[in-house]
Amino acid sequence: MVENYLRSTGFYHVSRIGLIRGFYPLLAALVERWRPETHLFVLPVGEVTVTLEDVAHIFDLPIDGEPVSGWTDSSSDFIQSQSIAIFGHPPALSSSSKSYIKLGWVRTIRDAEPLDTDEFIKRYVRCQIFCLLGSTLFTDKSTAYGNSKYGLRIK
């Protein structure tokens, strides 16, 4: 059932990526060559950027169809209410930025789901996708928090 929901959302292939291991020298070289002001890698052969088409091929994600949009309200009350609606619990937020949710907290909720009803399976999938977005696709230096706008509802 979980696989079916992941397939219906288009995140099944991304969920199978896992940890990237053994590429630390390559990653370190890319980080050294990244220019945040231009969003380009500056390499000896020229400037390179990652396009939406590149990401679609790497992660096998569809880039056509209906647009996906996240939350636009970042007030604490809104994030609290949306987290309860999506995850079933009030969020564990970052102390420095109230719009970031702790990925460890989301994983704890995900791993505690019994997967015996349709609603629990959907909650599990929502937690899994939130963790994928926060730790694989749109990760930051901390890798401990995901932006609350990554929360989504699965119909």
CSV table of C-alpha atoms in Angstrom, one decimal:
chain,number,residue,atom,x,y,z
A,1,MET,CA,0.0,0.0,0.0
A,2,VAL,CA,2.8,2.4,0.8
A,3,GLU,CA,4.5,1.8,-2.5
A,4,ASN,CA,1.2,2.4,-4.3
A,5,TYR,CA,0.8,5.9,-2.7
A,6,LEU,CA,4.4,6.7,-3.3
A,7,ARG,CA,3.9,5.8,-7.0
A,8,SER,CA,0.8,7.8,-7.2
A,9,THR,CA,2.6,10.9,-6.0
A,10,GLY,CA,5.6,10.4,-8.3
A,11,PHE,CA,8.1,10.0,-5.4
A,12,TYR,CA,8.6,6.3,-5.6
A,13,HIS,CA,11.9,6.4,-7.5
A,14,VAL,CA,13.2,9.2,-5.2
A,15,SER,CA,12.3,7.1,-2.1
A,16,ARG,CA,14.6,4.4,-3.4
A,17,ILE,CA,17.7,6.6,-3.7
A,18,GLY,CA,19.1,6.0,-0.1
A,19,LEU,CA,22.3,7.5,1.1
A,20,ILE,CA,25.0,8.6,-1.3
A,21,ARG,CA,28.2,7.1,0.0
A,22,GLY,CA,31.8,7.2,-1.2
A,23,PHE,CA,31.6,10.4,-3.2
A,24,TYR,CA,32.9,12.8,-0.6
A,25,PRO,CA,35.9,14.0,-2.7
A,26,LEU,CA,33.6,14.7,-5.6
A,27,LEU,CA,31.1,16.5,-3.5
A,28,ALA,CA,33.8,18.5,-1.8
A,29,ALA,CA,35.1,19.5,-5.2
A,30,LEU,CA,31.7,20.6,-6.3
A,31,VAL,CA,31.0,22.6,-3.1
A,32,GLU,CA,34.3,24.4,-3.6
A,33,ARG,CA,33.3,25.4,-7.2
A,34,TRP,CA,29.7,26.4,-6.4
A,35,ARG,CA,29.0,30.2,-6.7
A,36,PRO,CA,25.8,31.0,-4.8
A,37,GLU,CA,25.6,34.5,-6.3
A,38,THR,CA,25.3,33.1,-9.8
A,39,HIS,CA,23.9,29.6,-9.0
A,40,LEU,CA,26.6,28.0,-11.2
A,41,PHE,CA,29.5,25.6,-10.8
A,42,VAL,CA,32.7,27.2,-12.1
A,43,LEU,CA,34.8,24.4,-13.6
A,44,PRO,CA,38.0,24.5,-15.6
A,45,VAL,CA,36.0,23.7,-18.8
A,46,GLY,CA,33.4,26.5,-18.1
A,47,GLU,CA,30.3,27.3,-16.1
A,48,VAL,CA,27.8,24.6,-15.4
A,49,THR,CA,24.3,24.7,-13.9
A,50,VAL,CA,21.8,22.1,-12.9
A,51,THR,CA,18.5,22.4,-14.9
A,52,LEU,CA,15.0,21.1,-14.1
A,53,GLU,CA,15.5,18.6,-16.9
A,54,ASP,CA,18.7,17.3,-15.2
A,55,VAL,CA,16.8,16.8,-11.9
A,56,ALA,CA,13.9,15.1,-13.8
A,57,HIS,CA,16.4,12.6,-15.4
A,58,ILE,CA,18.4,12.0,-12.2
A,59,PHE,CA,15.4,11.4,-9.9
A,60,ASP,CA,13.0,10.1,-12.6
A,61,LEU,CA,10.5,12.7,-11.5
A,62,PRO,CA,7.8,14.0,-13.9
A,63,ILE,CA,8.1,17.7,-14.8
A,64,ASP,CA,4.7,17.9,-16.5
A,65,GLY,CA,1.2,18.0,-15.1
A,66,GLU,CA,-0.3,20.0,-12.4
A,67,PRO,CA,1.9,22.4,-10.5
A,68,VAL,CA,2.7,21.7,-6.8
A,69,SER,CA,2.6,24.6,-4.4
A,70,GLY,CA,3.4,24.7,-0.7
A,71,TRP,CA,2.2,26.7,2.2
A,72,THR,CA,2.6,30.5,1.9
A,73,ASP,CA,1.7,31.3,5.5
A,74,SER,CA,4.6,30.8,7.9
A,75,SER,CA,3.0,31.9,11.1
A,76,SER,CA,3.4,29.6,14.1
A,77,ASP,CA,-0.4,29.1,14.4
A,78,PHE,CA,-0.7,28.1,10.8
A,79,ILE,CA,2.3,25.7,10.9
A,80,GLN,CA,0.9,24.2,14.1
A,81,SER,CA,-2.6,23.6,12.5
A,82,GLN,CA,-1.1,22.3,9.3
A,83,SER,CA,1.3,19.9,11.1
A,84,ILE,CA,-1.6,18.5,13.1
A,85,ALA,CA,-3.6,18.0,9.9
A,86,ILE,CA,-0.8,16.4,8.0
A,87,PHE,CA,1.3,14.6,10.6
A,88,GLY,CA,-1.3,14.1,13.3
A,89,HIS,CA,0.8,15.9,15.9
A,90,PRO,CA,2.0,19.5,16.7
A,91,PRO,CA,5.5,20.0,15.2
A,92,ALA,CA,8.9,20.1,16.8
A,93,LEU,CA,10.2,23.3,15.3
A,94,SER,CA,13.7,24.7,15.0
A,95,SER,CA,14.5,27.2,17.8
A,96,SER,CA,16.3,29.5,15.3
A,97,SER,CA,13.6,29.5,12.6
A,98,LYS,CA,10.0,28.7,13.4
A,99,SER,CA,9.3,27.7,9.8
A,100,TYR,CA,11.6,24.6,10.0
A,101,ILE,CA,10.4,21.2,11.3
A,102,LYS,CA,12.9,18.7,12.8
A,103,LEU,CA,13.3,15.8,10.5
A,104,GLY,CA,14.1,13.5,13.4
A,105,TRP,CA,10.6,14.3,14.8
A,106,VAL,CA,9.0,13.5,11.4
A,107,ARG,CA,10.9,10.2,11.2
A,108,THR,CA,9.8,9.3,14.7
A,109,ILE,CA,6.2,9.8,13.7
A,110,ARG,CA,6.7,7.9,10.5
A,111,ASP,CA,8.3,4.9,12.2
A,112,ALA,CA,5.5,4.8,14.9
A,113,GLU,CA,2.7,4.5,12.3
A,114,PRO,CA,1.0,1.1,12.5
A,115,LEU,CA,0.2,1.0,8.8
A,116,ASP,CA,-3.1,-0.8,9.5
A,117,THR,CA,-5.5,1.8,8.1
A,118,ASP,CA,-5.6,3.9,5.0
A,119,GLU,CA,-5.2,7.2,7.0
A,120,PHE,CA,-2.1,5.8,8.8
A,121,ILE,CA,-0.6,4.7,5.5
A,122,LYS,CA,-1.2,8.2,4.0
A,123,ARG,CA,0.4,9.8,7.1
A,124,TYR,CA,3.4,7.5,6.8
A,125,VAL,CA,3.8,8.5,3.1
A,126,ARG,CA,3.4,12.2,3.9
A,127,CYS,CA,6.2,11.8,6.5
A,128,GLN,CA,8.4,9.9,4.1
A,129,ILE,CA,8.0,12.5,1.3
A,130,PHE,CA,8.7,15.3,3.8
A,131,CYS,CA,11.9,13.6,4.8
A,132,LEU,CA,12.9,13.1,1.2
A,133,LEU,CA,12.3,16.7,0.4
A,134,GLY,CA,14.1,17.9,3.5
A,135,SER,CA,17.1,15.6,3.5
A,136,THR,CA,17.6,14.5,-0.2
A,137,LEU,CA,16.1,16.9,-2.7
A,138,PHE,CA,16.3,20.3,-0.8
A,139,THR,CA,18.8,19.6,2.0
A,140,ASP,CA,20.7,22.3,3.7
A,141,LYS,CA,23.9,22.2,5.8
A,142,SER,CA,22.3,21.1,9.0
A,143,THR,CA,20.4,18.1,7.4
A,144,ALA,CA,18.3,18.1,10.6
A,145,TYR,CA,15.4,20.3,9.5
A,146,GLY,CA,13.0,20.6,6.7
A,147,ASN,CA,11.1,23.7,5.7
A,148,SER,CA,7.5,23.5,6.8
A,149,LYS,CA,6.3,24.3,3.3
A,150,TYR,CA,7.3,20.8,2.2
A,151,GLY,CA,4.3,19.4,4.1
A,152,LEU,CA,1.6,18.1,1.7
A,153,ARG,CA,-1.7,16.3,1.7
A,154,ILE,CA,-2.2,13.1,-0.2
A,155,LYS,CA,-5.7,12.7,-1.5
